[in-house]
PDB file of C-alpha atoms in Angstrom:
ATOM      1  CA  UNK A   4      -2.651  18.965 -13.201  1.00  0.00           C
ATOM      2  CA  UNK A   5      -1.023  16.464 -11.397  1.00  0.00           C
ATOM      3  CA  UNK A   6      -1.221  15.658  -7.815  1.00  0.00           C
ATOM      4  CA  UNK A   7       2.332  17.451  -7.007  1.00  0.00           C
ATOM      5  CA  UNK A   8       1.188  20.678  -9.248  1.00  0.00           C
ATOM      6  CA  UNK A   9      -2.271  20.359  -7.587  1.00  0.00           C
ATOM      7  CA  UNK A  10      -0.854  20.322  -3.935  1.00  0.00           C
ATOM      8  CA  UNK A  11       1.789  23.627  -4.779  1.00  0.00           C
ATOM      9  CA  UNK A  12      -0.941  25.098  -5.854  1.00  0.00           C
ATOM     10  CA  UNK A  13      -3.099  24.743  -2.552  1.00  0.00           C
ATOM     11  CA  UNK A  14      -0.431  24.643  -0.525  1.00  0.00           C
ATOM     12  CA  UNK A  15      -0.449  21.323   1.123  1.00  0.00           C
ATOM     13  CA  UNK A  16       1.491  17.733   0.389  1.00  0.00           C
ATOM     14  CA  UNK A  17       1.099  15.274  -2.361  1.00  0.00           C
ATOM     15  CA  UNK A  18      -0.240  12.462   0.392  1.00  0.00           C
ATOM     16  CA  UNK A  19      -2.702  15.477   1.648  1.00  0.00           C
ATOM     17  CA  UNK A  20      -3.876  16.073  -2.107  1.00  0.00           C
ATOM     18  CA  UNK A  21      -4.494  12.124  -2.699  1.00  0.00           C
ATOM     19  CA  UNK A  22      -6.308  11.685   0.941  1.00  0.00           C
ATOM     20  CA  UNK A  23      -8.632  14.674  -0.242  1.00  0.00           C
ATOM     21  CA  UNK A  24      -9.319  12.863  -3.636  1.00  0.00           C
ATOM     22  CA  UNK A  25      -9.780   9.581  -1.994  1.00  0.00           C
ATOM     23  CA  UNK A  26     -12.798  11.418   0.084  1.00  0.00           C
ATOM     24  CA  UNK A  27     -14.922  11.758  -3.128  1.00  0.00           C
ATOM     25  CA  UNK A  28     -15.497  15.509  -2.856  1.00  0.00           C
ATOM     26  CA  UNK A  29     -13.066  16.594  -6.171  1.00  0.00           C
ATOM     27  CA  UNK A  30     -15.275  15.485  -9.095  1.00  0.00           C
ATOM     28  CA  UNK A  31     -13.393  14.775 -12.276  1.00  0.00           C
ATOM     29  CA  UNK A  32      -9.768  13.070 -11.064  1.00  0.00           C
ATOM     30  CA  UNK A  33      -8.735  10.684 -13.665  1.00  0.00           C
ATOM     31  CA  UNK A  34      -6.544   7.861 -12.933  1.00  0.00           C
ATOM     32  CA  UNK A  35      -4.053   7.287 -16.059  1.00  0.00           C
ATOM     33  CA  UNK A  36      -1.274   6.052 -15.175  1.00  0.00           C
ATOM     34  CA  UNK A  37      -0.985   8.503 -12.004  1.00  0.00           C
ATOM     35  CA  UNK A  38      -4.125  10.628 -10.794  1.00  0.00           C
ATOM     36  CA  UNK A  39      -5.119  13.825 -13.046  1.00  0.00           C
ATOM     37  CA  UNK A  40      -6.516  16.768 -11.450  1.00  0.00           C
ATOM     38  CA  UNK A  41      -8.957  19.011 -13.352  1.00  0.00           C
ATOM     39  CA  UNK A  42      -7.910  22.548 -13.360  1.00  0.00           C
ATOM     40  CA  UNK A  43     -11.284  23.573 -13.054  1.00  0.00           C
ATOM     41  CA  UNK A  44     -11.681  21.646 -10.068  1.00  0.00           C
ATOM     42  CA  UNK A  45      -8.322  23.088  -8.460  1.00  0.00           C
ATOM     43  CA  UNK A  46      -9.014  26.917  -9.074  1.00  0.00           C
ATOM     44  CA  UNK A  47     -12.489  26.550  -7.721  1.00  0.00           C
ATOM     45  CA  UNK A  48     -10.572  24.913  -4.305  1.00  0.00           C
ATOM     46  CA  UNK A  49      -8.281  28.100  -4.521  1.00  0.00           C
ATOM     47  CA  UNK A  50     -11.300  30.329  -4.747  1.00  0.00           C
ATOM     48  CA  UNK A  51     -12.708  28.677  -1.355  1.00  0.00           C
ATOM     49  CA  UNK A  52     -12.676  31.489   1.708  1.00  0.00           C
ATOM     50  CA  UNK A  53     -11.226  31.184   4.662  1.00  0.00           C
ATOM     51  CA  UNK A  54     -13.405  30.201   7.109  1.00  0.00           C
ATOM     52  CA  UNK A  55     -15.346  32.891   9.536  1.00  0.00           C
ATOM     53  CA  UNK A  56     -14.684  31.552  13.202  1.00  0.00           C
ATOM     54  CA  UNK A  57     -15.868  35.478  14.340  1.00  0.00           C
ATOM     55  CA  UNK A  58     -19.629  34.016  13.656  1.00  0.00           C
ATOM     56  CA  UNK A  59     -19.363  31.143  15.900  1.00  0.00           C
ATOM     57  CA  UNK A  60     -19.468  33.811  18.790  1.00  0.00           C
ATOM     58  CA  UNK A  61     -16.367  32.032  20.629  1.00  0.00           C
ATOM     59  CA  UNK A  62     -12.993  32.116  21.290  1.00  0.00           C
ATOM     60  CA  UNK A  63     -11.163  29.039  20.362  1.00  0.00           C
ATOM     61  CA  UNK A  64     -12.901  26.139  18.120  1.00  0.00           C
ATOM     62  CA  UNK A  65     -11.810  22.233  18.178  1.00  0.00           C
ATOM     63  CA  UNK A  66     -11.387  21.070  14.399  1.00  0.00           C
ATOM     64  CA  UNK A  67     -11.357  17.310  13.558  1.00  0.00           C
ATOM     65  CA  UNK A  68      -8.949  16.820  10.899  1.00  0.00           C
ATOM     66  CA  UNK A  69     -10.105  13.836   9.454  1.00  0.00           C
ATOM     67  CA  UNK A  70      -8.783  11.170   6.733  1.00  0.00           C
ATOM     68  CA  UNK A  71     -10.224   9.286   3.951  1.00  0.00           C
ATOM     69  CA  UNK A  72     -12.834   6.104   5.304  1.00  0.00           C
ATOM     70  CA  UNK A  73     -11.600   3.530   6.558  1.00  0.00           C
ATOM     71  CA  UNK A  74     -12.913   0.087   7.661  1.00  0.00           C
ATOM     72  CA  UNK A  75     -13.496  -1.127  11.467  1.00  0.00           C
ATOM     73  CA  UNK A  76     -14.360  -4.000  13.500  1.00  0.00           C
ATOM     74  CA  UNK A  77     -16.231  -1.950  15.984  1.00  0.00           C
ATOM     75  CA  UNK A  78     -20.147  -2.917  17.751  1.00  0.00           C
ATOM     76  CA  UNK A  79     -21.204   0.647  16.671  1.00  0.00           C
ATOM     77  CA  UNK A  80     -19.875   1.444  13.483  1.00  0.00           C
ATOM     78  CA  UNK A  81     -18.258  -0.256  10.647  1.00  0.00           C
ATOM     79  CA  UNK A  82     -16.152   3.126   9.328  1.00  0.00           C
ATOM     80  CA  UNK A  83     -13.437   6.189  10.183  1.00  0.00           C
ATOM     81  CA  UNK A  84     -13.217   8.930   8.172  1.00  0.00           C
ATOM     82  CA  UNK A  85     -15.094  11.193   5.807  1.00  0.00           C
ATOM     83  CA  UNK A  86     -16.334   9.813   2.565  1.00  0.00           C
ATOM     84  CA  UNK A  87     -18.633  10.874   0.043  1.00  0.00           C
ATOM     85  CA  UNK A  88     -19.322   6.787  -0.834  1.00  0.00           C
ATOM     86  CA  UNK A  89     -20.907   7.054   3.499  1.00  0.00           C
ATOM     87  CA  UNK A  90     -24.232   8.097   3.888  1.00  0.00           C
ATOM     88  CA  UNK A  91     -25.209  10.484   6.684  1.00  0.00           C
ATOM     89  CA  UNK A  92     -25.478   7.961   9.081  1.00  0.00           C
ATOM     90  CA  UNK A  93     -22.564   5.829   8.811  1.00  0.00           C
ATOM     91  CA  UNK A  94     -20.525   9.607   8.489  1.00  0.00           C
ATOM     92  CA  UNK A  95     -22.192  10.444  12.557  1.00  0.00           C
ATOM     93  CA  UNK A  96     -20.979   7.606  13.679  1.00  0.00           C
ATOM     94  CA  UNK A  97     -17.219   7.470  11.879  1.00  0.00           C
ATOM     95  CA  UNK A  98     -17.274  11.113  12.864  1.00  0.00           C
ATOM     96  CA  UNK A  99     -18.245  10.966  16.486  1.00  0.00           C
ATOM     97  CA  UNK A 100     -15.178   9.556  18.544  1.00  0.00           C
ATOM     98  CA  UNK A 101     -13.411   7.513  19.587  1.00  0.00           C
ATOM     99  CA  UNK A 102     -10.495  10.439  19.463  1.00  0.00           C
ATOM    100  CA  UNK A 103      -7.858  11.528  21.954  1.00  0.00           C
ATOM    101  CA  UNK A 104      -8.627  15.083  23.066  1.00  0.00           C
ATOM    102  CA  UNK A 105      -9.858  17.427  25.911  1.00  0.00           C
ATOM    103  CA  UNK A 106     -13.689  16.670  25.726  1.00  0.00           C
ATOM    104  CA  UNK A 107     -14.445  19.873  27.423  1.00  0.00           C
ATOM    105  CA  UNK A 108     -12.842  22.153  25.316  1.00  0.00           C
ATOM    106  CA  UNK A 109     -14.226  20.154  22.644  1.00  0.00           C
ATOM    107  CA  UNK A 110     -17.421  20.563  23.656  1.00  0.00           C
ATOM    108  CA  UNK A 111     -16.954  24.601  24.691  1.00  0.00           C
ATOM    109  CA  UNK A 112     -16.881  25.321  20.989  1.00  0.00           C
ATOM    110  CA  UNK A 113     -20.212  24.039  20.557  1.00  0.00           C
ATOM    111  CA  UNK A 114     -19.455  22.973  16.946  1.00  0.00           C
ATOM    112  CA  UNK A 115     -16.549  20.364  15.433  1.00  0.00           C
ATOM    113  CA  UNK A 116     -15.797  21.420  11.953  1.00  0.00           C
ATOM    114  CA  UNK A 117     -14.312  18.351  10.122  1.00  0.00           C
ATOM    115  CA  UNK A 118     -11.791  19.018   7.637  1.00  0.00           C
ATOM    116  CA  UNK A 119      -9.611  17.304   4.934  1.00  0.00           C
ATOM    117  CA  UNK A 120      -6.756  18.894   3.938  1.00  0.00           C
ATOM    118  CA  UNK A 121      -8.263  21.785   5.417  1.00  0.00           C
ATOM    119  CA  UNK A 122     -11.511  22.372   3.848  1.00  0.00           C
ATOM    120  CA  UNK A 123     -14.355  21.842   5.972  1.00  0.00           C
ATOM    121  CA  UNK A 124     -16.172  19.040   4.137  1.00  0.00           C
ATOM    122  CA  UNK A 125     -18.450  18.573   7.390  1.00  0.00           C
ATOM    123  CA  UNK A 126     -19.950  20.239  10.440  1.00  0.00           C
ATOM    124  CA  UNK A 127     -20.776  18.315  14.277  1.00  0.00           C
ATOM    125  CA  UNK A 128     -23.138  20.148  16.810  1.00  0.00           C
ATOM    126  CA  UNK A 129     -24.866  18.260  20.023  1.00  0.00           C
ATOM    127  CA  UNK A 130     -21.204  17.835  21.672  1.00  0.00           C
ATOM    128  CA  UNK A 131     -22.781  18.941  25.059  1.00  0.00           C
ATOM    129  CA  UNK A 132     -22.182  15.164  26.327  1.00  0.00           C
ATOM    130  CA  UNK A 133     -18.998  12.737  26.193  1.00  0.00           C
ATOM    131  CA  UNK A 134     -18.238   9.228  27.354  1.00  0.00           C
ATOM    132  CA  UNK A 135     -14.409   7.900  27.495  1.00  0.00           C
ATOM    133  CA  UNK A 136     -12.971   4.861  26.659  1.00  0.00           C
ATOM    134  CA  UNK A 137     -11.835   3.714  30.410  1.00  0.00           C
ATOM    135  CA  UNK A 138      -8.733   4.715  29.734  1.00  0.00           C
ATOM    136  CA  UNK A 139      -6.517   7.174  32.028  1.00  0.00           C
ATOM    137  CA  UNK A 140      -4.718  10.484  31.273  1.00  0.00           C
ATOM    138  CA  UNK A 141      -3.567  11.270  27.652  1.00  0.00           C
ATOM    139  CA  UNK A 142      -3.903   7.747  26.095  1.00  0.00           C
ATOM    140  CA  UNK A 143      -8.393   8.181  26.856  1.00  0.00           C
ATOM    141  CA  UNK A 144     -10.381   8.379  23.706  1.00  0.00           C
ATOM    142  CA  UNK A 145     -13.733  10.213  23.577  1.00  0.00           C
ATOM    143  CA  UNK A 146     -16.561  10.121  21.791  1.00  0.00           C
ATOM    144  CA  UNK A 147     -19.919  12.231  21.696  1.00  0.00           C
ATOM    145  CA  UNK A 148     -22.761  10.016  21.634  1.00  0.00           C
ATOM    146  CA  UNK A 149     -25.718  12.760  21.348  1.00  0.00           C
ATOM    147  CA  UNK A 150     -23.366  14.653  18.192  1.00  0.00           C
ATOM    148  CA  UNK A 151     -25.834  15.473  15.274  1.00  0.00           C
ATOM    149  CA  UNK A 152     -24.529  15.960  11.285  1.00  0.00           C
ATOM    150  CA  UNK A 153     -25.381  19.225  10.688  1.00  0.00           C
ATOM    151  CA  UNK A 154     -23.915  18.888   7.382  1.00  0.00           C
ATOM    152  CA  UNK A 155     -21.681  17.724   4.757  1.00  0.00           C
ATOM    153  CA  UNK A 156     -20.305  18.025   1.616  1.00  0.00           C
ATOM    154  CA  UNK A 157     -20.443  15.783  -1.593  1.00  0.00           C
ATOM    155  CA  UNK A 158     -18.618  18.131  -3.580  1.00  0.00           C
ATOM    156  CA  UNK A 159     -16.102  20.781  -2.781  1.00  0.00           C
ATOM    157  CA  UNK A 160     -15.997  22.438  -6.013  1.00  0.00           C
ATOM    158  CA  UNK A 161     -19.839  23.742  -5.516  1.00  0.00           C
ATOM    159  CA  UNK A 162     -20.147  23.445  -1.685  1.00  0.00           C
ATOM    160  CA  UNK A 163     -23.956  22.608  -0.543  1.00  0.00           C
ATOM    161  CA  UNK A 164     -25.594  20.666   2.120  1.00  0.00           C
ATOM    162  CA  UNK A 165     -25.922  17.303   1.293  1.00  0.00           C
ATOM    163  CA  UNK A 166     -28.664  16.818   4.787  1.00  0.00           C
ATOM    164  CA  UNK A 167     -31.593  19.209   6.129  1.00  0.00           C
ATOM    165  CA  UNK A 168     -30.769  19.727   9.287  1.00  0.00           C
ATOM    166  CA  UNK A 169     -34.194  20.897  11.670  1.00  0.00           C
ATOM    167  CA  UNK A 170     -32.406  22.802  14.145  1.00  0.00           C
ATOM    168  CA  UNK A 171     -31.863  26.702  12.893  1.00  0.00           C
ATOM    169  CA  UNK A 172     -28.381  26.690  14.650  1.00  0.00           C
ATOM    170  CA  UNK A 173     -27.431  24.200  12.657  1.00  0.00           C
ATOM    171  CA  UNK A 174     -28.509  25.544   9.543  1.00  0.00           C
ATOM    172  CA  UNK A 175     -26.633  28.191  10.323  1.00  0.00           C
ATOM    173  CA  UNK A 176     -23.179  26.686  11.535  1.00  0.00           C
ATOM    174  CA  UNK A 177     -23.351  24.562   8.418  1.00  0.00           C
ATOM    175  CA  UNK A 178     -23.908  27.283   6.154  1.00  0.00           C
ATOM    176  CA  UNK A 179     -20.868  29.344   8.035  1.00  0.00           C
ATOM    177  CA  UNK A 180     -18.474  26.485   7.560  1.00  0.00           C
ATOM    178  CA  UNK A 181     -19.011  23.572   5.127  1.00  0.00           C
ATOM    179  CA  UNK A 182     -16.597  24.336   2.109  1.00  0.00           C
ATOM    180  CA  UNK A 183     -14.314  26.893   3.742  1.00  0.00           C
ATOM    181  CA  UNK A 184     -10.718  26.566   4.397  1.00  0.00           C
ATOM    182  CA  UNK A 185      -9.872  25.962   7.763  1.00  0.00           C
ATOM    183  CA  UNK A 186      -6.058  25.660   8.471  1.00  0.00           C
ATOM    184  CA  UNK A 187      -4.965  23.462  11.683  1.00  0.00           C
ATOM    185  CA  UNK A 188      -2.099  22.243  12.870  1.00  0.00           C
ATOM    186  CA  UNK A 189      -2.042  19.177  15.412  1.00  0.00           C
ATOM    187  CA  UNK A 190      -0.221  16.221  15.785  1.00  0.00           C
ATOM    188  CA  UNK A 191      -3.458  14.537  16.170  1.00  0.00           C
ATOM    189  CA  UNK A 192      -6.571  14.287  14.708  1.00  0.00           C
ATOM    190  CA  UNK A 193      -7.786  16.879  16.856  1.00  0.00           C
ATOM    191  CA  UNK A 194      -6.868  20.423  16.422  1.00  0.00           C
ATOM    192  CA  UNK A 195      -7.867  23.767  18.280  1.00  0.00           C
ATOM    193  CA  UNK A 196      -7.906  26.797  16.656  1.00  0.00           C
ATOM    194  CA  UNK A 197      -9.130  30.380  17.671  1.00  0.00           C
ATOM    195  CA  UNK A 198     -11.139  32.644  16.133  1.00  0.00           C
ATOM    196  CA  UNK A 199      -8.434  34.177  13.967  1.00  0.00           C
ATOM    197  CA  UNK A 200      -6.762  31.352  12.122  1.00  0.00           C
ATOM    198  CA  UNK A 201      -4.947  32.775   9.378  1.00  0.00           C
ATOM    199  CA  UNK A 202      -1.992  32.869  10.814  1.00  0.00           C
ATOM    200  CA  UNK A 203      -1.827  28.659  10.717  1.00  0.00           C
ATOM    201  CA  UNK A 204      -0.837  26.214   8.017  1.00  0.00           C
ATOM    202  CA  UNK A 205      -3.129  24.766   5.724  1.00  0.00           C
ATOM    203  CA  UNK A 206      -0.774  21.487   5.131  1.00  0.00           C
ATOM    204  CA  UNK A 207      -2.860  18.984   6.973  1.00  0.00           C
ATOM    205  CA  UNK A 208       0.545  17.125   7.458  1.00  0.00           C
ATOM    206  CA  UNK A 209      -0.576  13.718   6.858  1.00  0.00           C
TER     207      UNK A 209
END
């Protein structure tokens, strides 16, 4: 399939189809001449349920929609973005902040899905503190310093935890989300969604 067939299919755009390959998580993509995407790979990403925001015992959610890594001149991290090429480290800290958004309601939801072209390829918990960036009013950034990985994804096509998270709740949240869809629509990269999202758009937009 190509990339055009491959985002019809999932219902997103071609840009949203090559940021998700450029993540890692769709084994198989061939480049020849343009990028080929298996079919296997594609109907297992159709197969992938929508995600159950009814378990996380709360009424609205904050999603992080998140794009392919990217380097940074920053003291405490050298990356943005998800990437399968990151290790669980370096994905906390590109993960973490700095992002415009209401920290509080952020931090209500006591979990941050992370998605790519919305699948959840990785799960935040420990968003109980924030610190800004000095700034005032809409232009602050945010980030959560004590956030913990409770999970993420190598591979979409056969979803598993790719840490071992310690604390049960986070076993759990990880094993309710990672690999789901998660539709979002925002015209930033952070999104809130309630507990009923099917009535959103899974085109991540970028």
């Amino acid at each position: 399939m190509t990339t055009g067939q491959a985002g019809t299919a999932l219902g997103c755009s071609i840009p949203t189809v090559k940021k998700l390959v450029a993540t890692g998580v769709v084994p198989g993509v061939r480049e020849q001449g343009r990028q080929v995407f298996p079919l296997a790979a594609l109907q297992r990403l159709q197969a992938r349920p929508l995600a159950d925001l009814a378990g996380l015992g709360t009424g609205e959610v904050a999603v992080l929609r998140s794009d392919a890594p990217a380097r940074v001149e920053e003291p405490d991290r050298q990356w943005i973005g998800f990437g399968t090429a990151l290790d669980g480290t370096q994905l906390l800290a590109a993960l973490s902040g700095w992002w415009r958004c209401d920290p509080a309601r952020v931090a209500a939801g006591a979990v941050l899905p992370v998605t790519v072209a919305g699948f959840v390829v990785a799960v935040l918990t420990g968003l109980t503190e924030w610190e800004s960036d000095g700034a005032v009013g809409t232009t602050a950034r945010f980030r959560f310093p004590k956030a913990r990985l409770a999970g993420y994804l190598t591979d979409l096509t056969a979803p598993a935890n790719a840490t071992t998270p310690t604390d049960p709740e986070d076993v759990r949240l990880a094993g309710l989300l990672l690999g789901t869809r998660l539709p979002s629509v925002s015209g930033g990269p952070i999104a809130y969604v309630t507990a009923n999202p099917t009535t959103d758009t899974a085109d991540e937009g970028e």
